[in-house]
Amino acid sequence: MNKIGVLTSGGDAPGMNAAIRAVVRAGISKGMEVVGIYRGYNGLINGDVKPLTVRSVSDVIHHGGTLLYTARCKEFRFEEGLQKAKKTCIEHGIEGIVVIGGDGSFRGAADLSARGIPCVGIPGTIDNDISMSEYTIGYDTAMNTAMEMVDKLRDTSQSHDRCSVVEVMGRNAGYIAVNTGVACGATYIIVPEIPWSIDEVCDKIKRTRETGKHHFIIVVSEGVGNSGEIAKQIERNTGVESRATILGHVQRGGSPTIRDRVAASELGYYAVQLLSKGKGNRVVGLQKNQIVDYDIQEALSMKKPFEFDLYKIADEISF
Ligand code: ADP
């Protein structure tokens, strides 16, 4: 290939810039031209495409967000949008595309690959909810941010003998919640993968209180329920003053950790290698610290096991 494009799509994640940098530099090292496609698939539909040089990606490896901006693009789900995107690729001479994003973005990458533009996906999402890869870019930074925030909440809930109900991100995946919960010594962790009830949560608080504990941290994964309501029910049931905090988008930002920067650099490099060999409709990922790649449809059909052992450890050592 002589010319490739790179885009970020869906929710942003810290480390996306490091991945873009790796793609640009690897492409140029292999003698290719690299263009940036702006605001996800919208950039392909609108022709928002600009050349990227070695220096376009200077001083970005340590920044969160994405220099290419990101978006969700409804039009890309339809044939008309896909045809417009293909036309843009032909007009700009783009022969392959690296797509940094999550599952939805990979579906789009598969659709475009099927229409003759080979695409390679890189898992970029803080949720770690990509089945074919044990790790996704942004996950480590998001967890470290959540951990820092919960540590701060612990100080204040300790001072007031309160229960802090903290909602962390993760859509339908409890990976951030379980790891943050373990790292912060949460009394109970509520995740979508494991059945729970408010009575169980309150019983654990009561049992823990009997051992002399006066403040409690309950980590709740986004999407499991209304954390404000959970806090109210805990207060009503246990008599412990309870406050809910939704960490929200703060978890998406910040300078990426070393793990995210290294993973992003490796995956970006490998994605370009695949394109340079003419391979498309693939997703790259990490398994047992090795880089692997799968057919996109196969990757989308895989199931990821939840960290049940870690959850069990958390449950047994938090009282
Ligand atoms: P993520 O990639 O983080 O999972 P989304 O699910 O919002 O985020 O997907 C990002 C973009 O991928 C969407 O805006 C759309 O352009 C494209 N996309 C999502 N689902 C599909 C699909 N089923 N077919 C084609 N494109 C899709």
GROMACS .gro file of C-alpha atoms in nm, residues 150 153-154 157-158 161-166 184-188 201-202 204-219 234 238-243 319:
model
   42
  150VAL     CA    1  -1.205   0.671   4.528
  153LEU     CA    2  -1.363   0.987   4.865
  154ARG     CA    3  -1.235   0.749   5.131
  157SER     CA    4  -1.623   0.929   5.409
  158GLN     CA    5  -1.384   0.817   5.684
  161ASP     CA    6  -1.846   0.789   5.917
  162ARG     CA    7  -2.023   0.771   5.584
  163CYS     CA    8  -2.086   0.519   5.313
  164SER     CA    9  -1.961   0.629   4.973
  165VAL     CA   10  -2.137   0.477   4.675
  166VAL     CA   11  -1.910   0.535   4.375
  184CYS     CA   12  -0.955   0.067   4.697
  185GLY     CA   13  -1.069  -0.194   4.948
  186ALA     CA   14  -1.439  -0.158   4.868
  187THR     CA   15  -1.680  -0.327   5.105
  188TYR     CA   16  -1.898  -0.440   4.812
  201VAL     CA   17  -2.502  -0.508   5.021
  202CYS     CA   18  -2.661  -0.385   5.344
  204LYS     CA   19  -2.225  -0.685   5.433
  205ILE     CA   20  -2.215  -0.329   5.566
  206LYS     CA   21  -2.381  -0.438   5.890
  207ARG     CA   22  -2.145  -0.735   5.935
  208THR     CA   23  -1.847  -0.513   5.866
  209ARG     CA   24  -1.974  -0.252   6.109
  210GLU     CA   25  -1.981  -0.518   6.381
  211THR     CA   26  -1.605  -0.560   6.338
  212GLY     CA   27  -1.556  -0.190   6.414
  213LYS     CA   28  -1.567  -0.031   6.068
  214HIS     CA   29  -1.740   0.307   6.048
  215HIS     CA   30  -1.705   0.405   5.684
  216PHE     CA   31  -1.772   0.207   5.369
  217ILE     CA   32  -1.701   0.219   4.999
  218ILE     CA   33  -1.940   0.055   4.757
  219VAL     CA   34  -1.821   0.051   4.396
  234ILE     CA   35  -2.833   0.176   5.207
  238THR     CA   36  -2.844   0.047   5.770
  239GLY     CA   37  -2.874   0.395   5.918
  240VAL     CA   38  -2.530   0.483   5.778
  241GLU     CA   39  -2.529   0.823   5.607
  242SER     CA   40  -2.465   0.747   5.240
  243ARG     CA   41  -2.364   0.961   4.945
  319PHE     CA   42  -1.494  -0.697   5.578
   0.00000   0.00000   0.00000
